[in-house]
Amino acid sequence: MPSTPIISVENLGKTYTVPEREAGVKAAVVSLFNRKTRDVQAVRDVSFDIHPGEIVGFLGPNGAGKTTTMKMLSGLLHPTAGNASVLGFTPWERDRAYLGQMTLIMGQRNQLQWDIPVIDSYQLFKAIFRISDADYKQRLDELIEWLELQSLINKPARNLSLGERMKCEIAGSLLHQPRVLYLDEPTIGLDISMQRKIREFVAEYNARTGAAVMLTSHYMADVEALCERVIVIHHGTLLYDGDLHGLVSRFSPFKTIAIEFSEPMVANGQLADANDRYGEIVSANDTGWEVRVPKSETAAVASRLLADLPVADLTISEPPIEEVIEQVFATGVET
Amino acid sequence: MPSPLKIAPTFASAYRTGPIPRRFFLGVVNAAVQFATQMLAITIVFNQTESLGGWSREDLIVLVGVHAIVSGILGMIFSPSISSFLESIRLGTFDFLLTKPVDAQLLASVQSVAPQSTVDGGGSGHYWLWSGTAGAGFGLVVLMFILLLLAGLCMVYSFMLVLASMAFWFVKLDNIMNIFNVMFGNAGTWPITIFPAWLRGMLTFIIPIAFAVTIPAQALTGALTVGNVALTFALAAVFLTASRFFWRFAIRQYTGASA
């Protein structure tokens, strides 16, 4: 990509020192005088660039180091190794010019004041980010329209449903029109319809403002809908950085062949043989089979199926992205 | 950066609160009970003696009034804000405060306002009526009183901030804040001159109750010395600077609650 990276991360690392002790009263008393600690490398040697306008999925299982990386990039944590530059700033120096151009949204935490109407929290953000009256009004009107907030902003945050509150959280976090968005599981716990709305909104904000977005989510629907590029991190180490579909072809050694029979077919003991001849029969009934085959044998198996069976339709597909990601996390495949 | 004067009133409009009339009513009842209890205590003491550690009955009423004002200000802004700050450390929502382009210490210090606490400060007006000394001086005396009160508040705020900053290491500090509140609430209503030397030292230089209450009250009772004034202003500057450094050091230890 020709543009200058908006986020540039080089060999970033973070080691936490965490206390630990054995179970029991004796160990508790001993720990008061002799505290044992252990170093945990949450992030190690991670490097990547993100360009303006990109939406990048940041994937990894729980405890992979995603949130720690995001916290370092948003200036909350000091790394123990490496460098990063976002918008030309070193994030953990927490320059106000930088903080005024980025936002961090965490699906599991709220920044809206709980007991007061949402609009009062927005007023607070207006003062904090020094948003002019004209800009505030224009942006608020836009956000209200995009996210359908009209009936919500005069209610205290505590009276909103989870989905409503998340929409209000997002609107509040974007009032200052940030150029970099860190979204940490923004759709967690939301119903399907609300997840879709949030996704559509993020895509629209990105398209309209050209902001760079870094997104973590355990919902692959979020990633597939928004991210052409994904970065996969596991045990704090970067496993993959590239095209979402490239992730599937790189890490999945299998393809799925689905066939539909032209006439109902009773297996009659053929399935045992079929497993040997075609591959793993994932599902089978009178009208069709689904066969998982090694990628290199896809063409040969497809030919055999067409030759041996009364096939009306045959489809070859990559396995679902969830399956691939799960496999990557489970095996920890290195690039 | 937005000025504190601009941010603080905005926070005031965004205070965390429940139904205001009920809270104010409870605040009035609380202030009335405290007033009656303290007046009873003063009456009992001065039925036995003419002077308590060099303080007359009127002087002591002034002192209780000053304590009420300081308590009201602490209870209106700093105490609820520090409580919110401690809670945000525990829940991990302090992350949001740190990602704002304003001074995190300022935001943490004024993030919650409890307007019903003004009842405590306002209630102290009753004390003034009882005090012959309070009405005796105006002008410079009142100006000096206000300046000393501000300096004393700076010291108490600094002390609270340092205590609260320890949450970056220990996370749960509610009990320590309770100890502070109890000490301030009980010891602060008496002149520090009546305490033994070791306690007096502690209430002067560790928990700066003397500077927050006793010395400002002395400005109104005419017992103020130049040395005390100089010491108060000097220590206020030291406390503020030291707490600022400590805050900056402590904030680097923040790791946030786990995701």
Short mmCIF file of C-alpha atoms in Angstrom, two decimals, chain A residues 59-192:
data_model
loop_
_atom_site.label_atom_id
_atom_site.label_comp_id
_atom_site.label_asym_id
_atom_site.label_seq_id
_atom_site.Cartn_x
_atom_site.Cartn_y
_atom_site.Cartn_z
CA LEU A 59 -7.50 -12.16 16.23
CA GLY A 60 -6.43 -14.53 18.91
CA PRO A 61 -7.81 -16.69 21.67
CA ASN A 62 -8.36 -15.35 25.19
CA GLY A 63 -5.07 -14.34 26.74
CA ALA A 64 -3.31 -14.14 23.38
CA GLY A 65 -2.13 -10.56 23.96
CA LYS A 66 -4.67 -8.68 21.83
CA THR A 67 -5.93 -6.35 24.53
CA THR A 68 -2.44 -5.79 25.90
CA THR A 69 -1.27 -4.74 22.44
CA MET A 70 -4.25 -2.43 22.05
CA LYS A 71 -3.65 -0.95 25.48
CA MET A 72 -0.05 -0.20 24.57
CA LEU A 73 -1.15 1.42 21.32
CA SER A 74 -3.77 3.49 23.07
CA GLY A 75 -1.21 4.73 25.58
CA LEU A 76 -2.45 2.85 28.63
CA LEU A 77 0.53 0.57 29.07
CA HIS A 78 4.24 1.04 28.69
CA PRO A 79 5.84 -1.79 26.71
CA THR A 80 8.86 -3.62 28.04
CA ALA A 81 10.37 -3.92 24.57
CA GLY A 82 10.07 -2.46 21.09
CA ASN A 83 8.61 0.68 19.60
CA ALA A 84 5.36 1.92 18.18
CA SER A 85 4.29 5.03 16.39
CA VAL A 86 0.67 6.02 15.88
CA LEU A 87 -0.13 9.19 13.94
CA GLY A 88 3.51 10.10 14.46
CA PHE A 89 3.26 9.86 18.26
CA THR A 90 4.66 7.36 20.71
CA PRO A 91 1.38 6.19 22.28
CA TRP A 92 2.55 5.63 25.87
CA GLU A 93 3.91 9.18 26.07
CA ARG A 94 0.19 10.03 26.01
CA ASP A 95 0.61 13.28 24.16
CA ARG A 96 -2.71 15.08 24.30
CA ALA A 97 -2.57 15.74 20.57
CA TYR A 98 -2.51 11.97 20.10
CA LEU A 99 -5.20 11.14 22.63
CA GLY A 100 -7.45 13.68 20.94
CA GLN A 101 -7.24 11.76 17.66
CA MET A 102 -7.88 8.22 18.76
CA THR A 103 -10.49 6.30 20.66
CA LEU A 104 -10.68 3.03 22.54
CA ILE A 105 -14.00 1.22 22.73
CA MET A 106 -14.27 -1.84 24.94
CA GLY A 107 -17.38 -3.93 24.64
CA GLN A 108 -17.08 -5.17 28.20
CA ARG A 109 -16.72 -1.78 29.89
CA ASN A 110 -18.66 1.44 29.99
CA GLN A 111 -17.41 4.97 30.03
CA LEU A 112 -20.80 6.65 30.05
CA GLN A 113 -21.71 7.96 33.48
CA TRP A 114 -24.14 5.43 34.86
CA ASP A 115 -26.67 7.62 36.62
CA ILE A 116 -27.04 10.59 34.35
CA PRO A 117 -28.64 11.00 30.91
CA VAL A 118 -26.40 9.96 28.05
CA ILE A 119 -26.52 13.48 26.60
CA ASP A 120 -24.84 14.82 29.78
CA SER A 121 -21.95 12.41 29.30
CA TYR A 122 -21.69 13.66 25.72
CA GLN A 123 -21.50 17.23 27.03
CA LEU A 124 -18.64 16.12 29.19
CA PHE A 125 -16.80 14.62 26.21
CA LYS A 126 -17.44 17.85 24.31
CA ALA A 127 -15.65 19.82 27.03
CA ILE A 128 -12.83 17.30 27.39
CA PHE A 129 -12.11 17.10 23.66
CA ARG A 130 -12.75 20.82 23.17
CA ILE A 131 -15.26 20.26 20.40
CA SER A 132 -16.76 23.48 19.07
CA ASP A 133 -20.50 24.00 19.40
CA ALA A 134 -21.01 23.76 15.64
CA ASP A 135 -18.95 20.56 15.25
CA TYR A 136 -20.60 18.99 18.28
CA LYS A 137 -24.07 19.66 16.97
CA GLN A 138 -23.28 18.43 13.48
CA ARG A 139 -21.54 15.24 14.66
CA LEU A 140 -24.12 14.48 17.28
CA ASP A 141 -26.92 14.88 14.74
CA GLU A 142 -25.11 12.53 12.36
CA LEU A 143 -24.44 9.94 15.03
CA ILE A 144 -28.02 10.10 16.26
CA GLU A 145 -29.21 9.48 12.73
CA TRP A 146 -26.71 6.69 11.90
CA LEU A 147 -27.22 4.84 15.15
CA GLU A 148 -30.87 5.71 15.77
CA LEU A 149 -30.20 7.24 19.16
CA GLN A 150 -32.95 9.85 19.32
CA SER A 151 -35.03 8.05 21.92
CA LEU A 152 -32.02 7.00 24.00
CA ILE A 153 -29.85 10.01 24.70
CA ASN A 154 -32.09 11.57 27.32
CA LYS A 155 -32.21 8.42 29.43
CA PRO A 156 -29.67 7.56 32.13
CA ALA A 157 -27.19 4.92 30.91
CA ARG A 158 -28.37 2.53 33.62
CA ASN A 159 -31.83 2.41 32.02
CA LEU A 160 -30.58 1.29 28.61
CA SER A 161 -30.35 -2.26 27.34
CA LEU A 162 -26.88 -3.66 26.59
CA GLY A 163 -27.27 -3.03 22.87
CA GLU A 164 -28.64 0.47 23.34
CA ARG A 165 -25.85 1.30 25.73
CA MET A 166 -23.22 0.04 23.31
CA LYS A 167 -24.61 2.24 20.55
CA CYS A 168 -24.46 5.22 22.91
CA GLU A 169 -20.93 4.27 24.00
CA ILE A 170 -19.80 4.17 20.39
CA ALA A 171 -21.41 7.50 19.56
CA GLY A 172 -19.79 9.13 22.60
CA SER A 173 -16.41 7.74 21.65
CA LEU A 174 -16.63 9.17 18.16
CA LEU A 175 -17.82 12.69 18.94
CA HIS A 176 -14.27 13.98 18.55
CA GLN A 177 -14.04 12.22 15.17
CA PRO A 178 -10.94 10.12 15.88
CA ARG A 179 -8.61 9.04 13.08
CA VAL A 180 -7.68 5.80 14.82
CA LEU A 181 -10.22 3.44 16.39
CA TYR A 182 -9.32 0.58 18.70
CA LEU A 183 -12.39 -1.61 19.02
CA ASP A 184 -12.04 -4.34 21.61
CA GLU A 185 -14.91 -6.78 21.19
CA PRO A 186 -17.48 -4.07 20.46
CA THR A 187 -20.29 -6.54 19.72
CA ILE A 188 -19.80 -8.87 22.67
CA GLY A 189 -23.07 -9.97 24.21
CA LEU A 190 -25.23 -8.22 21.61
CA ASP A 191 -28.01 -9.91 19.66
CA ILE A 192 -27.50 -10.68 15.97
#
